[in-house]
Structure formats: C-alpha cells, structure tokens
Amino acid sequence: MGVLKRFCHFKYLLILVIAIVSSPVQAQLCNGSFGDPVVDITFGSGSGSSPYVPTASYTYTYSTCPNDGYYTIAPSTSNCFGNTWHNVLSDHTGGGSFLLVNASYQPGDFFLTTVADLCPNTTYEFAAWVMNVMNVFNSILPNLTFSVETPGGTVLNSFSTGDIPVTSAPQWNQYGLIFTTPVNNPVIVLRITNHAPGGVGNDLALDDITFRPCGSKITANISGLNTDTV
C-alpha cells in the first residue's frame, strides 16, 4: 500500500509538471488602474511620422516591406514577399502607424531606453502590442524578452514571450511585465530583445510601447443610485 501511495504521488507530480510546462506563456500585465505613462510610443499617425529610432542593429527604410535588418514606420502593409506576410491594415488601435521590423540575421535589441526620476516602491507595467506578420507556418518564430535593468546591466525583472506563433489572420497581442521600483534605483533601463535569428520569418510589428504606473483597481459609484450614469 505504501509503494502504491508513493507511486500515485509521483504520478500526480509528473502530471502537474507536464501541465505547467505545456501551458502557454502568459504576459505579466497590470490588472489595476493606470497612471500617466512615463514612456508612451505610439509611432504616430502617418508613414514615417514617429520620432522613434530603434537601436543601431536596424536601419530605417521607407518601405511597406522592409528587408532583413531594416524597419519602417507605416500605417499598413500589403503584398509583401510573395504574400508570405499578412496584409496588416492598421495599427493596434486602428488609427495610426506601427513599427514594422524584418529582423536582422543576428539577434539583438528592438527597443532600448533609459527612464529616470521614478517614484520608489511603485509598481509599473512595461508592455507592447506585438504581431507576427508571417502567414507561413513553417517560418522562424519571433521570440522576445522584455527586461528592466539597472544602468550597469543588472536585470531587475524580465519576461519572455516564448515563440510568438503564426496566426491565420493578423492578430495583435499584448506582452510585458509588471515591476516595482526599488528604493535605491531612481534610473532604470527598459529593453526589448529579439532572440530568434533572421531569415525566412522572425518578422513582426510592434505598437504602443508603454511604461506606466499600475495601481489598485478603482471602482466608483454614487450611494443611493443603482447605475453609474444619470
């Protein structure tokens, strides 16, 4: 009976481990109320109108179908590379432009910025909306890491998207993390890193990169009224 009990316990743990490993990666996003964003990059409302400049790994080109190692800022893209990319008709919100990247052959940073004068012991959300623009299912999959670091390079918190799958239709998904500022680190570095190689695939769109305070969920009502409108 003791051996059977131990076997059942081991079987339960094995099933639990398999379930955890097999579960899809979930972004660690804020479930509360937001304060004013410290970083808010929307990429503007027209082609090339955003002042945003990615890291030195990428070169700007005004093209709706940039080649490997290039990026563009566009409100849409269509008929790229023999229609192996989705036709993306709008940004995440439906009214502006987005960053369109054809990843370089060597992994590197998509986004890097420094933020100062943050409140200590405050929770922030660092997030972006991302789309795998490929529609070929055997292509290289984007794989990103969001990280919050000290200026010296010490990682304070990070989140990995894992492989971002190909979808049958264009689909924006938000990825990111929440982070509580320490007392003695008023300056932090925000980084989004590409881990997959370039080639056939690893092509993606990014939109609405934000870093903003995340507080407790706030609900309001007026005593004596059954509705929230008058």
Tab-separated table of C-alpha atoms in Angstrom:
chain	number	residue	atom	x	y	z
A	1	MET	CA	0.000	0.000	0.000
A	2	GLY	CA	2.880	2.385	0.858
A	3	VAL	CA	4.577	1.725	-2.504
A	4	LEU	CA	1.289	2.314	-4.355
A	5	LYS	CA	0.705	5.534	-2.459
A	6	ARG	CA	4.189	6.798	-3.340
A	7	PHE	CA	3.657	5.825	-6.996
A	8	CYS	CA	0.360	7.758	-7.133
A	9	HIS	CA	2.029	10.769	-5.548
A	10	PHE	CA	4.846	10.621	-8.119
A	11	LYS	CA	2.320	10.243	-10.950
A	12	TYR	CA	0.416	13.306	-9.682
A	13	LEU	CA	3.622	15.386	-9.563
A	14	LEU	CA	4.580	14.240	-13.072
A	15	ILE	CA	1.173	15.259	-14.450
A	16	LEU	CA	1.454	18.612	-12.667
A	17	VAL	CA	4.926	19.276	-14.140
A	18	ILE	CA	3.728	18.343	-17.644
A	19	ALA	CA	0.718	20.654	-17.258
A	20	ILE	CA	2.920	23.551	-16.181
A	21	VAL	CA	5.443	23.026	-18.977
A	22	SER	CA	2.687	22.642	-21.568
A	23	SER	CA	0.774	25.770	-20.501
A	24	PRO	CA	1.040	28.773	-22.826
A	25	VAL	CA	3.198	31.708	-21.676
A	26	GLN	CA	1.081	34.474	-20.192
A	27	ALA	CA	2.155	38.097	-20.035
A	28	GLN	CA	2.527	39.554	-16.547
A	29	LEU	CA	0.286	42.562	-17.152
A	30	CYS	CA	-1.370	45.068	-14.835
A	31	ASN	CA	-4.900	44.229	-13.679
A	32	GLY	CA	-5.427	47.514	-11.856
A	33	SER	CA	-5.730	51.187	-12.733
A	34	PHE	CA	-3.092	53.068	-14.727
A	35	GLY	CA	-1.389	56.375	-14.042
A	36	ASP	CA	0.002	58.698	-16.702
A	37	PRO	CA	2.593	56.863	-18.842
A	38	VAL	CA	6.276	57.664	-18.362
A	39	VAL	CA	7.028	56.129	-21.787
A	40	ASP	CA	4.337	56.136	-24.475
A	41	ILE	CA	5.451	55.342	-28.042
A	42	THR	CA	2.566	55.077	-30.497
A	43	PHE	CA	4.611	55.564	-33.715
A	44	GLY	CA	2.457	58.471	-34.839
A	45	SER	CA	-0.405	58.598	-37.270
A	46	GLY	CA	1.277	58.515	-40.689
A	47	SER	CA	4.132	56.886	-42.570
A	48	GLY	CA	7.481	57.850	-41.086
A	49	SER	CA	5.944	60.434	-38.755
A	50	SER	CA	7.256	58.972	-35.482
A	51	PRO	CA	10.484	60.363	-33.974
A	52	TYR	CA	11.271	56.890	-32.648
A	53	VAL	CA	14.628	55.422	-33.746
A	54	PRO	CA	15.434	51.756	-32.936
A	55	THR	CA	18.878	50.548	-31.884
A	56	ALA	CA	21.888	50.569	-34.210
A	57	SER	CA	21.137	46.983	-35.274
A	58	TYR	CA	18.435	48.262	-37.634
A	59	THR	CA	18.337	50.811	-40.453
A	60	TYR	CA	15.284	52.861	-41.378
A	61	THR	CA	13.830	52.480	-44.850
A	62	TYR	CA	10.632	53.962	-46.209
A	63	SER	CA	9.097	50.727	-47.430
A	64	THR	CA	5.974	48.797	-46.531
A	65	CYS	CA	8.021	45.605	-46.970
A	66	PRO	CA	11.456	46.158	-45.360
A	67	ASN	CA	14.242	43.624	-45.955
A	68	ASP	CA	16.282	41.776	-43.275
A	69	GLY	CA	17.892	44.211	-40.859
A	70	TYR	CA	15.555	47.074	-41.778
A	71	TYR	CA	12.494	48.651	-40.220
A	72	THR	CA	9.833	51.076	-41.284
A	73	ILE	CA	7.006	53.004	-39.655
A	74	ALA	CA	3.783	52.581	-41.588
A	75	PRO	CA	0.005	52.631	-41.160
A	76	SER	CA	-0.363	49.380	-43.131
A	77	THR	CA	1.489	46.786	-45.180
A	78	SER	CA	0.367	44.529	-48.013
A	79	ASN	CA	1.532	42.024	-50.641
A	80	CYS	CA	4.955	41.563	-49.041
A	81	PHE	CA	7.422	38.917	-50.239
A	82	GLY	CA	5.015	36.947	-52.391
A	83	ASN	CA	2.201	37.394	-49.847
A	84	THR	CA	4.106	35.437	-47.184
A	85	TRP	CA	3.262	38.316	-44.787
A	86	HIS	CA	-0.172	39.222	-43.537
A	87	ASN	CA	-1.803	42.282	-45.029
A	88	VAL	CA	-1.866	44.445	-41.882
A	89	LEU	CA	-4.444	47.161	-42.453
A	90	SER	CA	-3.972	49.238	-39.295
A	91	ASP	CA	-2.099	49.613	-36.045
A	92	HIS	CA	-3.279	48.180	-32.729
A	93	THR	CA	-5.843	50.946	-32.115
A	94	GLY	CA	-6.976	51.233	-35.723
A	95	GLY	CA	-5.991	54.850	-36.283
A	96	GLY	CA	-2.219	55.217	-36.552
A	97	SER	CA	1.113	53.736	-37.546
A	98	PHE	CA	3.209	50.900	-36.159
A	99	LEU	CA	6.824	49.747	-36.179
A	100	LEU	CA	7.377	47.046	-38.815
A	101	VAL	CA	10.625	45.083	-38.433
A	102	ASN	CA	12.263	42.495	-40.653
A	103	ALA	CA	14.620	41.037	-38.048
A	104	SER	CA	18.361	41.062	-38.641
A	105	TYR	CA	20.231	37.778	-39.032
A	106	GLN	CA	21.869	38.269	-35.625
A	107	PRO	CA	19.665	38.505	-32.501
A	108	GLY	CA	19.675	41.924	-30.862
A	109	ASP	CA	17.622	44.691	-29.274
A	110	PHE	CA	14.445	46.048	-30.837
A	111	PHE	CA	13.973	48.713	-28.183
A	112	LEU	CA	16.206	50.362	-25.596
A	113	THR	CA	15.629	53.459	-23.472
A	114	THR	CA	16.555	54.893	-20.069
A	115	VAL	CA	14.000	56.256	-17.605
A	116	ALA	CA	14.853	58.490	-14.632
A	117	ASP	CA	13.141	60.187	-11.668
A	118	LEU	CA	10.811	57.286	-10.907
A	119	CYS	CA	8.930	57.040	-7.636
A	120	PRO	CA	10.417	54.385	-5.309
A	121	ASN	CA	8.401	51.330	-4.272
A	122	THR	CA	5.917	51.924	-7.101
A	123	THR	CA	4.559	49.264	-9.462
A	124	TYR	CA	4.879	49.930	-13.194
A	125	GLU	CA	3.844	47.996	-16.289
A	126	PHE	CA	6.279	47.708	-19.227
A	127	ALA	CA	4.405	46.371	-22.256
A	128	ALA	CA	3.935	46.467	-26.031
A	129	TRP	CA	1.498	45.132	-28.613
A	130	VAL	CA	3.164	42.638	-30.970
A	131	MET	CA	2.143	40.808	-34.124
A	132	ASN	CA	3.914	38.011	-36.008
A	133	VAL	CA	3.325	39.286	-39.559
A	134	MET	CA	4.250	35.974	-41.225
A	135	ASN	CA	1.475	33.727	-42.530
A	136	VAL	CA	3.777	30.787	-43.388
A	137	PHE	CA	3.506	28.202	-40.641
A	138	ASN	CA	6.991	26.661	-41.001
A	139	SER	CA	8.801	30.011	-40.701
A	140	ILE	CA	11.140	31.270	-37.936
A	141	LEU	CA	9.091	32.498	-34.970
A	142	PRO	CA	9.783	35.784	-33.147
A	143	ASN	CA	10.905	35.328	-29.550
A	144	LEU	CA	11.229	38.439	-27.377
A	145	THR	CA	12.355	39.285	-23.865
A	146	PHE	CA	11.137	42.373	-22.015
A	147	SER	CA	13.595	43.372	-19.298
A	148	VAL	CA	14.018	46.097	-16.681
A	149	GLU	CA	17.653	46.695	-15.752
A	150	THR	CA	19.956	48.972	-13.808
A	151	PRO	CA	22.232	51.264	-15.856
A	152	GLY	CA	25.021	48.798	-15.053
A	153	GLY	CA	23.163	45.916	-16.711
A	154	THR	CA	21.771	44.070	-13.677
A	155	VAL	CA	18.355	42.613	-14.616
A	156	LEU	CA	15.712	43.604	-12.071
A	157	ASN	CA	12.846	41.790	-13.782
A	158	SER	CA	12.225	40.161	-17.158
A	159	PHE	CA	9.549	38.394	-19.164
A	160	SER	CA	9.972	36.122	-22.195
A	161	THR	CA	7.217	35.809	-24.783
A	162	GLY	CA	8.462	32.422	-25.939
A	163	ASP	CA	7.888	31.700	-29.632
A	164	ILE	CA	5.155	34.002	-30.970
A	165	PRO	CA	3.095	31.734	-33.233
A	166	VAL	CA	1.907	32.290	-36.771
A	167	THR	CA	-1.821	33.048	-36.922
A	168	SER	CA	-4.240	32.504	-39.768
A	169	ALA	CA	-5.213	36.210	-39.709
A	170	PRO	CA	-3.411	39.359	-38.444
A	171	GLN	CA	-3.558	39.376	-34.643
A	172	TRP	CA	-2.190	41.895	-32.136
A	173	ASN	CA	-1.324	40.561	-28.659
A	174	GLN	CA	-0.006	42.495	-25.680
A	175	TYR	CA	3.098	41.241	-23.888
A	176	GLY	CA	5.004	42.653	-20.967
A	177	LEU	CA	5.678	42.635	-17.245
A	178	ILE	CA	4.985	44.470	-14.012
A	179	PHE	CA	7.850	45.798	-11.927
A	180	THR	CA	8.168	47.502	-8.546
A	181	THR	CA	10.862	50.164	-8.361
A	182	PRO	CA	13.437	49.686	-5.591
A	183	VAL	CA	14.254	52.461	-3.149
A	184	ASN	CA	17.825	52.994	-4.366
A	185	ASN	CA	17.421	52.743	-8.170
A	186	PRO	CA	15.912	56.007	-9.490
A	187	VAL	CA	17.243	55.273	-13.011
A	188	ILE	CA	16.306	52.121	-14.957
A	189	VAL	CA	16.821	50.771	-18.464
A	190	LEU	CA	13.957	49.278	-20.488
A	191	ARG	CA	14.898	46.724	-23.135
A	192	ILE	CA	13.063	44.521	-25.674
A	193	THR	CA	15.424	41.901	-27.125
A	194	ASN	CA	14.997	39.642	-30.137
A	195	HIS	CA	16.357	36.126	-29.526
A	196	ALA	CA	15.448	34.433	-32.826
A	197	PRO	CA	17.690	34.548	-35.923
A	198	GLY	CA	16.725	36.312	-39.132
A	199	GLY	CA	15.904	34.577	-42.385
A	200	VAL	CA	12.554	33.211	-43.520
A	201	GLY	CA	10.434	34.530	-40.698
A	202	ASN	CA	11.031	36.443	-37.473
A	203	ASP	CA	9.210	39.416	-38.991
A	204	LEU	CA	6.948	41.377	-36.702
A	205	ALA	CA	5.054	44.553	-35.952
A	206	LEU	CA	5.194	46.442	-32.630
A	207	ASP	CA	2.857	49.162	-31.404
A	208	ASP	CA	2.060	51.181	-28.281
A	209	ILE	CA	5.211	50.598	-26.222
A	210	THR	CA	4.344	51.875	-22.738
A	211	PHE	CA	5.819	52.150	-19.259
A	212	ARG	CA	3.192	53.375	-16.810
A	213	PRO	CA	2.270	53.188	-13.124
A	214	CYS	CA	-0.053	50.353	-12.145
A	215	GLY	CA	-2.217	50.855	-9.082
A	216	SER	CA	-5.067	49.048	-7.389
A	217	LYS	CA	-8.266	48.670	-9.364
A	218	ILE	CA	-10.569	51.634	-8.748
A	219	THR	CA	-14.343	51.389	-8.922
A	220	ALA	CA	-16.651	54.305	-8.239
A	221	ASN	CA	-20.353	54.607	-7.578
A	222	ILE	CA	-22.790	57.105	-6.104
A	223	SER	CA	-24.528	55.997	-2.947
A	224	GLY	CA	-28.248	55.534	-3.473
A	225	LEU	CA	-28.072	55.004	-7.253
A	226	ASN	CA	-28.345	51.612	-8.901
A	227	THR	CA	-26.500	52.694	-12.081
A	228	ASP	CA	-23.251	54.521	-12.832
A	229	THR	CA	-24.880	57.030	-15.227
A	230	VAL	CA	-27.537	59.723	-14.798
